Tab-separated table of C-alpha atoms in Angstrom:
chain	number	residue	atom	x	y	z
B	751	MET	CA	0.000	0.000	0.000
B	752	ASN	CA	2.840	2.393	0.839
B	753	THR	CA	4.453	1.818	-2.552
B	754	ILE	CA	1.205	2.821	-4.264
B	755	ILE	CA	1.001	5.978	-2.169
B	756	GLU	CA	4.666	6.761	-2.888
B	757	LEU	CA	4.079	6.197	-6.615
B	758	ILE	CA	1.093	8.551	-6.548
B	759	LYS	CA	3.169	11.175	-4.718
B	760	LYS	CA	5.946	10.851	-7.314
B	761	LEU	CA	3.473	11.106	-10.177
B	762	PHE	CA	1.905	14.239	-8.721
B	763	LYS	CA	5.314	15.920	-8.710
B	764	ILE	CA	5.053	15.935	-12.514
B	765	LYS	CA	3.265	19.042	-13.782
B	766	PHE	CA	1.630	17.289	-16.737
B	767	VAL	CA	0.216	14.559	-14.454
B	768	ARG	CA	-1.272	17.241	-12.198
B	769	TYR	CA	-2.678	18.940	-15.298
B	770	LEU	CA	-4.288	15.695	-16.487
B	771	PHE	CA	-5.727	15.023	-13.029
B	772	THR	CA	-7.097	18.552	-12.811
B	773	GLY	CA	-8.381	18.262	-16.357
B	774	GLY	CA	-10.183	15.052	-15.443
B	775	THR	CA	-11.756	16.735	-12.435
B	776	LEU	CA	-12.804	19.718	-14.532
B	777	PHE	CA	-14.126	17.385	-17.245
B	778	ILE	CA	-16.378	15.673	-14.686
B	779	ILE	CA	-17.647	19.042	-13.427
B	780	ASP	CA	-18.153	20.263	-17.012
B	781	PHE	CA	-19.801	17.014	-18.164
B	782	ILE	CA	-22.248	16.883	-15.238
B	783	CYS	CA	-23.169	20.519	-15.831
B	784	PHE	CA	-23.589	19.832	-19.580
B	785	TYR	CA	-25.748	16.759	-18.911
B	786	ILE	CA	-28.022	18.594	-16.490
B	787	LEU	CA	-28.435	21.569	-18.816
B	788	ASN	CA	-28.893	19.607	-22.055
B	789	LYS	CA	-30.721	16.435	-21.003
B	790	ILE	CA	-32.620	17.414	-17.867
B	791	ILE	CA	-33.371	21.115	-18.410
B	792	HIS	CA	-33.372	20.738	-22.252
B	793	ILE	CA	-31.227	23.750	-23.057
B	794	ASP	CA	-29.755	23.963	-26.576
B	795	ILE	CA	-26.495	22.035	-27.080
B	796	ARG	CA	-24.445	25.169	-27.836
B	797	ILE	CA	-25.740	27.085	-24.827
B	798	SER	CA	-25.258	24.019	-22.607
B	799	GLN	CA	-21.683	23.716	-23.870
B	800	MET	CA	-20.937	27.381	-23.285
B	801	ILE	CA	-22.363	27.392	-19.747
B	802	SER	CA	-20.646	24.144	-18.760
B	803	ARG	CA	-17.356	25.443	-20.177
B	804	THR	CA	-17.722	28.643	-18.126
B	805	VAL	CA	-18.345	26.718	-14.902
B	806	GLY	CA	-15.365	24.437	-15.541
B	807	ALA	CA	-13.117	27.354	-16.427
B	808	THR	CA	-13.996	29.260	-13.283
B	809	VAL	CA	-13.008	26.338	-11.071
B	810	GLY	CA	-10.078	25.643	-13.395
B	811	PHE	CA	-8.346	28.981	-12.858
B	812	LEU	CA	-7.696	28.295	-9.193
B	813	LEU	CA	-6.890	24.609	-9.612
B	814	GLN	CA	-4.504	25.194	-12.492
B	815	LYS	CA	-2.832	28.251	-11.014
B	816	VAL	CA	-2.176	26.760	-7.587
B	817	PHE	CA	-2.247	22.956	-7.947
B	818	VAL	CA	-0.912	22.380	-11.465
B	819	PHE	CA	1.527	25.217	-12.042
B	820	GLU	CA	2.245	25.894	-8.348
B	821	ASN	CA	1.905	29.599	-8.967
B	822	TYR	CA	1.228	31.269	-5.618
B	823	GLU	CA	1.629	34.851	-6.830
B	824	LYS	CA	-0.537	37.087	-4.642
B	825	LYS	CA	0.417	40.559	-5.867
B	826	VAL	CA	-2.760	42.194	-7.078
B	827	SER	CA	-1.124	43.476	-10.262
B	828	LYS	CA	0.259	40.070	-11.278
B	829	LEU	CA	-2.879	38.225	-10.205
B	830	SER	CA	-4.972	40.685	-12.223
B	831	PHE	CA	-2.692	40.184	-15.222
B	832	GLN	CA	-2.955	36.385	-14.965
B	833	GLY	CA	-6.690	36.567	-14.412
B	834	PHE	CA	-7.157	38.885	-17.382
B	835	PHE	CA	-5.335	36.573	-19.788
B	836	TYR	CA	-7.059	33.533	-18.323
B	837	VAL	CA	-10.436	35.216	-18.907
B	838	LEU	CA	-9.430	35.989	-22.505
B	839	LEU	CA	-8.495	32.334	-22.982
B	840	VAL	CA	-11.772	31.228	-21.397
B	841	ILE	CA	-13.805	33.542	-23.634
B	842	PHE	CA	-11.961	32.226	-26.672
B	843	ASN	CA	-12.512	28.639	-25.484
B	844	ILE	CA	-16.212	29.183	-24.795
B	845	PHE	CA	-16.878	30.350	-28.324
B	846	PHE	CA	-14.382	27.994	-29.949
B	847	SER	CA	-15.801	24.971	-28.102
B	848	GLY	CA	-19.351	26.027	-28.970
B	849	PHE	CA	-18.372	26.365	-32.627
B	850	LEU	CA	-16.398	23.116	-32.567
B	851	ILE	CA	-19.220	21.011	-31.104
B	852	PHE	CA	-21.712	22.610	-33.506
B	853	PHE	CA	-19.368	21.900	-36.431
B	854	LEU	CA	-18.748	18.291	-35.361
B	855	GLU	CA	-22.483	17.747	-34.921
B	856	LYS	CA	-23.161	18.908	-38.498
B	857	ILE	CA	-20.767	16.465	-40.192
B	858	PRO	CA	-23.161	13.800	-41.515
B	859	VAL	CA	-20.453	11.171	-41.944
B	860	LEU	CA	-19.737	11.239	-38.208
B	861	ASN	CA	-23.359	10.772	-37.057
B	862	ILE	CA	-22.013	10.481	-33.520
B	863	ASN	CA	-23.840	10.620	-30.201
B	864	VAL	CA	-23.795	14.095	-28.662
B	865	PHE	CA	-21.792	12.886	-25.664
B	866	VAL	CA	-19.113	11.322	-27.873
B	867	LEU	CA	-18.907	14.693	-29.640
B	868	LYS	CA	-18.496	16.302	-26.237
B	869	VAL	CA	-15.554	13.999	-25.466
B	870	PHE	CA	-13.856	14.802	-28.811
B	871	ASN	CA	-14.471	18.479	-28.148
B	872	GLU	CA	-12.937	18.264	-24.674
B	873	ILE	CA	-9.808	16.454	-25.886
B	874	ILE	CA	-9.165	19.247	-28.365
B	875	MET	CA	-9.916	21.956	-25.806
B	876	VAL	CA	-7.770	20.431	-23.032
B	877	THR	CA	-4.799	20.131	-25.386
B	878	GLU	CA	-5.164	23.682	-26.665
B	879	THR	CA	-5.553	25.094	-23.156
B	880	TYR	CA	-2.483	23.276	-21.812
B	881	ILE	CA	-0.379	24.675	-24.616
B	882	PHE	CA	-1.550	28.223	-23.894
B	883	LEU	CA	-1.244	27.961	-20.118
B	884	ASN	CA	2.098	26.193	-20.068
B	885	LEU	CA	3.909	27.896	-22.905
B	886	ILE	CA	2.489	31.398	-22.723
B	887	PHE	CA	1.170	32.327	-19.284
B	888	TRP	CA	2.796	30.199	-16.612
B	889	ARG	CA	6.109	29.377	-18.292
B	890	LYS	CA	7.240	32.987	-17.975
B	891	LYS	CA	6.484	32.864	-14.262
B	892	ASP	CA	8.348	29.543	-13.879
B	893	VAL	CA	11.457	31.059	-15.500
B	894	GLN	CA	11.198	34.144	-13.277
B	895	SER	CA	10.832	31.919	-10.191
B	896	GLU	CA	13.902	29.885	-11.143
B	897	ASP	CA	15.881	33.103	-11.655
B	898	THR	CA	14.711	34.401	-8.278
B	899	ASN	CA	15.532	31.111	-6.539
B	900	THR	CA	19.009	31.085	-8.073
B	901	THR	CA	19.587	34.673	-6.960
B	902	ASP	CA	18.181	34.036	-3.475
B	903	ASN	CA	20.395	30.996	-2.927
B	904	ASN	CA	23.618	32.865	-3.768
């Protein structure tokens, strides 16, 4: 049992593993929200997608900032800057994911269940978001932190 716990601890030291775990958690939140809106309340597929994406993204900012990228920046100016770009990414993702699921639904050759479309949509969105968060927003902070740590240790 201890070896399993140790393995899990080692895995969670890897940023991409934390990202996948967080992504899975956000997917469950998003999917449940989508299901309730689309199948129980009977809201249009695009609106359901956009609302569920917004809910997931709101929770995602905190989880990704703190848990995945271990970014504990608390300065209002930097937090505002990060939040602003995250909101821009979320807005882009809301409309892009709505367009993507609508587009995938309209391809007659696919003729796929709406929930399978949702899964395809999420795979594309998770990949795109990781690239933006890791390479654009948080990477710069990681480099700055490493520079600061090097300076502080000398």
